[in-house]
CSV table of C-alpha atoms in Angstrom, one decimal:
chain,number,residue,atom,x,y,z
A,580,MET,CA,12.6,-10.5,29.4
A,581,THR,CA,12.4,-7.0,27.9
A,582,LEU,CA,13.2,-6.1,24.3
A,583,LEU,CA,13.2,-2.4,23.6
A,584,LEU,CA,12.7,-1.9,19.8
A,585,LEU,CA,14.0,1.4,18.6
A,586,ARG,CA,13.1,2.6,15.1
A,587,HIS,CA,16.0,4.4,13.4
A,588,GLY,CA,16.1,8.2,13.2
A,589,GLU,CA,14.9,10.2,10.3
A,590,SER,CA,16.9,9.3,7.2
A,591,GLU,CA,17.7,11.1,4.0
A,592,GLY,CA,15.3,8.7,2.3
A,593,ASN,CA,12.5,9.5,4.8
A,594,ARG,CA,13.0,13.2,4.2
A,595,THR,CA,13.0,12.9,0.4
A,596,ARG,CA,10.0,10.5,0.2
A,597,VAL,CA,12.1,7.5,-1.1
A,598,VAL,CA,11.2,3.9,-0.7
A,599,GLN,CA,14.4,2.7,1.0
A,600,GLY,CA,13.8,-1.0,1.7
A,601,GLN,CA,17.2,-2.8,1.9
A,602,LEU,CA,19.2,-0.1,0.2
A,603,THR,CA,22.2,0.8,2.4
A,604,HIS,CA,23.2,4.3,1.3
A,605,TYR,CA,20.6,6.4,3.1
A,606,GLY,CA,22.1,7.9,6.3
A,607,LEU,CA,20.5,10.1,9.0
A,608,THR,CA,19.5,13.7,8.5
A,609,PRO,CA,20.6,16.2,11.1
A,610,LEU,CA,17.1,15.8,12.7
A,611,GLY,CA,17.6,12.0,12.7
A,612,ARG,CA,20.9,12.4,14.6
A,613,GLU,CA,19.2,14.6,17.2
A,614,GLN,CA,16.4,12.0,17.5
A,615,ALA,CA,19.0,9.2,18.0
A,616,GLU,CA,20.8,11.3,20.7
A,617,ALA,CA,17.5,11.9,22.5
A,618,ALA,CA,16.7,8.2,22.4
A,619,GLY,CA,20.2,7.4,23.6
A,620,ARG,CA,19.8,9.7,26.6
A,621,ARG,CA,16.5,8.0,27.4
A,622,LEU,CA,18.0,4.5,27.2
A,623,ALA,CA,21.2,5.4,29.1
A,624,GLY,CA,19.2,5.4,32.4
A,625,LEU,CA,18.2,1.7,32.0
A,626,GLU,CA,20.1,-1.5,32.8
A,627,ILE,CA,20.7,-2.8,29.3
A,628,ASP,CA,22.6,-6.1,28.5
A,629,ALA,CA,23.1,-5.6,24.8
A,630,LEU,CA,22.6,-3.3,21.8
A,631,TYR,CA,21.7,-4.8,18.5
A,632,SER,CA,21.1,-3.2,15.1
A,633,SER,CA,20.1,-3.8,11.5
A,634,HIS,CA,23.2,-3.5,9.3
A,635,LEU,CA,21.5,-0.9,7.1
A,636,ARG,CA,23.2,2.5,7.4
A,637,ARG,CA,20.2,4.5,8.8
A,638,ALA,CA,19.8,1.9,11.6
A,639,ARG,CA,23.5,1.4,12.3
A,640,GLU,CA,24.1,5.2,12.5
A,641,THR,CA,21.3,5.4,15.0
A,642,ALA,CA,22.7,2.5,17.0
A,643,ASP,CA,26.2,4.0,17.0
A,644,ILE,CA,24.8,7.3,18.5
A,645,VAL,CA,22.9,5.4,21.1
A,646,ALA,CA,26.0,3.3,21.9
A,647,VAL,CA,27.9,6.5,22.9
A,648,GLN,CA,25.2,7.1,25.6
A,649,THR,CA,24.9,3.6,26.8
A,650,GLY,CA,28.5,2.4,26.5
A,651,HIS,CA,27.6,-0.8,24.6
A,652,GLU,CA,29.2,-2.2,21.4
A,653,VAL,CA,26.7,-2.6,18.6
A,654,ILE,CA,26.0,-6.1,17.4
A,655,GLU,CA,24.7,-6.3,13.8
A,656,LEU,CA,21.9,-8.7,13.0
A,657,PRO,CA,21.1,-8.8,9.3
A,658,ASP,CA,17.6,-10.3,9.9
A,659,LEU,CA,16.6,-7.0,11.5
A,660,GLN,CA,16.8,-5.3,8.1
A,661,GLU,CA,13.8,-3.7,6.4
A,662,TYR,CA,11.5,-5.5,4.0
A,663,GLY,CA,12.9,-5.9,0.5
A,664,PHE,CA,10.7,-3.8,-1.8
A,665,GLY,CA,12.4,-5.1,-5.1
A,666,GLU,CA,12.2,-2.7,-8.0
A,667,ALA,CA,10.4,0.0,-5.9
A,668,GLN,CA,13.6,0.6,-3.8
A,669,GLY,CA,15.2,3.9,-4.7
A,670,LEU,CA,12.0,5.3,-6.2
A,671,THR,CA,9.9,8.0,-4.6
A,672,TRP,CA,6.4,7.1,-3.2
A,673,ASP,CA,4.8,9.0,-6.1
A,674,GLU,CA,6.9,7.1,-8.7
A,675,VAL,CA,5.9,3.8,-7.2
A,676,ARG,CA,2.3,4.7,-7.3
A,677,GLU,CA,2.6,5.7,-11.0
A,678,ARG,CA,4.7,2.7,-12.0
A,679,PHE,CA,3.1,-0.1,-10.0
A,680,ASP,CA,-0.2,1.4,-8.8
A,681,VAL,CA,0.7,0.6,-5.2
A,682,VAL,CA,-0.5,2.8,-2.4
A,683,GLY,CA,-1.3,2.4,1.3
A,684,ARG,CA,-2.0,-1.2,2.4
A,685,ALA,CA,-1.4,-2.6,-1.1
A,686,TRP,CA,2.3,-2.7,-0.1
A,687,GLY,CA,3.7,-6.2,0.5
A,688,ARG,CA,1.2,-8.0,-1.6
A,689,GLY,CA,3.5,-9.2,-4.4
A,690,ARG,CA,2.7,-6.5,-6.9
A,691,ILE,CA,6.3,-5.2,-7.2
A,692,PRO,CA,8.8,-7.3,-9.2
A,693,GLY,CA,11.6,-8.7,-6.9
A,694,GLU,CA,10.0,-7.9,-3.6
A,695,GLU,CA,10.7,-10.2,-0.7
A,696,GLY,CA,7.2,-11.3,0.0
A,697,SER,CA,5.2,-11.0,3.3
A,698,ALA,CA,5.5,-14.6,4.4
A,699,ALA,CA,9.3,-14.8,4.0
A,700,PHE,CA,9.7,-11.4,5.6
A,701,ARG,CA,7.6,-12.2,8.6
A,702,GLU,CA,9.2,-15.5,9.1
A,703,ARG,CA,12.7,-14.1,9.2
A,704,VAL,CA,11.6,-11.3,11.6
A,705,ALA,CA,9.8,-13.8,13.9
A,706,ARG,CA,12.8,-16.1,13.9
A,707,GLN,CA,15.1,-13.3,14.9
A,708,LEU,CA,12.7,-12.0,17.6
A,709,GLY,CA,12.4,-15.5,19.1
A,710,GLU,CA,16.2,-15.8,19.2
A,711,LEU,CA,16.5,-12.4,21.0
A,712,ALA,CA,13.8,-13.3,23.4
A,713,GLU,CA,15.5,-16.5,24.3
A,714,ARG,CA,18.9,-14.9,24.6
A,715,HIS,CA,17.7,-12.2,26.9
A,716,ARG,CA,15.0,-14.1,28.8
A,717,ASP,CA,16.5,-12.9,32.1
A,718,GLY,CA,17.5,-9.4,31.0
A,719,THR,CA,16.9,-6.4,28.7
A,720,ALA,CA,18.2,-5.7,25.2
A,721,VAL,CA,17.8,-2.8,22.7
A,722,ALA,CA,17.4,-3.5,19.0
A,723,VAL,CA,17.5,-0.7,16.4
A,724,LEU,CA,15.4,-1.6,13.4
A,725,HIS,CA,12.9,-0.4,10.8
A,726,GLY,CA,9.2,0.5,10.6
A,727,GLY,CA,8.3,-2.5,8.5
A,728,VAL,CA,10.1,-4.8,10.9
A,729,LEU,CA,8.2,-3.3,13.8
A,730,GLY,CA,4.9,-3.8,12.0
A,731,ALA,CA,5.8,-7.5,11.4
A,732,ILE,CA,6.6,-8.0,15.1
A,733,VAL,CA,3.4,-6.4,16.2
A,734,GLY,CA,1.4,-8.4,13.7
A,735,ARG,CA,3.0,-11.7,14.9
A,736,ILE,CA,2.4,-10.9,18.6
A,737,CYS,CA,-1.2,-10.0,17.8
A,738,GLY,CA,-1.7,-13.2,15.9
A,739,LEU,CA,-2.3,-11.7,12.5
A,740,GLY,CA,-1.8,-13.7,9.3
A,741,ASP,CA,0.7,-12.9,6.6
A,742,GLY,CA,-2.0,-11.2,4.6
A,743,GLU,CA,-3.1,-9.0,7.5
A,744,TYR,CA,-1.5,-5.8,8.7
A,745,ALA,CA,-1.4,-4.1,12.0
A,746,GLN,CA,-2.9,-0.6,11.6
A,747,ILE,CA,-0.1,1.1,13.5
A,748,TYR,CA,2.4,3.8,12.9
A,749,THR,CA,5.8,3.9,14.6
A,750,ALA,CA,7.8,7.1,14.4
A,751,ASN,CA,11.5,7.6,13.8
A,752,CYS,CA,13.2,6.8,17.1
A,753,GLY,CA,9.9,5.7,18.7
A,754,ILE,CA,10.5,2.9,21.3
A,755,THR,CA,8.3,-0.2,21.5
A,756,GLU,CA,8.6,-2.5,24.4
A,757,VAL,CA,8.1,-6.3,24.1
A,758,GLY,CA,7.9,-8.5,27.2
A,759,VAL,CA,6.3,-11.7,28.4
A,760,ALA,CA,2.7,-12.2,29.4
A,761,GLN,CA,1.5,-14.3,32.3
A,762,ASP,CA,0.9,-17.3,29.9
A,763,GLY,CA,4.5,-17.1,28.7
A,764,ARG,CA,3.8,-15.6,25.3
A,765,LEU,CA,5.4,-12.4,24.0
A,766,ALA,CA,3.3,-9.3,24.6
A,767,LEU,CA,3.4,-5.6,23.8
A,768,HIS,CA,4.0,-3.6,26.9
A,769,SER,CA,4.2,-0.3,25.1
A,770,LEU,CA,4.0,0.9,21.5
A,771,ASN,CA,5.7,3.9,19.8
A,772,ASP,CA,6.8,5.8,23.0
A,773,THR,CA,8.1,9.2,21.8
A,774,CYS,CA,8.2,11.1,25.0
A,775,HIS,CA,11.9,11.7,24.6
A,776,LEU,CA,11.3,13.5,21.3
A,777,ARG,CA,9.1,16.3,22.7
A,778,ALA,CA,11.9,18.8,22.8
A,779,LEU,CA,12.5,18.2,19.1
A,780,GLY,CA,8.9,19.1,18.2
A,781,GLY,CA,7.5,15.6,18.6
A,782,PRO,CA,7.5,12.7,16.1
A,783,GLN,CA,7.5,13.3,12.3
A,784,THR,CA,4.9,11.5,10.1
A,785,GLU,CA,5.6,10.0,6.7
A,786,PRO,CA,3.9,10.2,3.3
A,787,TRP,CA,2.4,6.7,3.3
A,788,LEU,CA,0.5,7.4,6.5
A,789,SER,CA,-1.9,9.8,4.8
A,790,GLU,CA,-2.5,7.3,2.0
A,791,ALA,CA,-3.1,4.2,4.1
């Protein structure tokens, strides 16, 4: 079993420092589309059984670009969507810091009205991951998703609790590979592979990274 987890390309929200969460209206920037095309070329050389995507626009646009290269239809899975940041969604990172005093690793700790909550978020992500692993136990699938979802997956595989966070960064259109260890449990085979982005100047970093 191999699951190739592709973070979406750079979105307008990434570029303008907006907390996007589950908002649907942020599409890809021109750079984001180039990143998705590069990822698609990378994935086109692999034997892939299915292509899945979060339904949020930035992920779906990425998946549609990849689909042109791989020849697959995109299957939307709502449980792959990003963490719900409640009232922080649509605000800039600076506005969130001023209004809610939330920076760095204070995210996801229930300090923002209406946010999803770490336990509920990680449970839905883990459930969807398990379903995909079972469905493709004898093959390979690609899933286009979000940075927060990748963090939740890495945390679950590493055995972290709901109050703990994997100290990782996954770039736009970075690829993370999940497989199966000798004991039958899910394992990380690679994390944030961005080799295919070198011609574009490498991966871009985001504002929260310098504040974490």
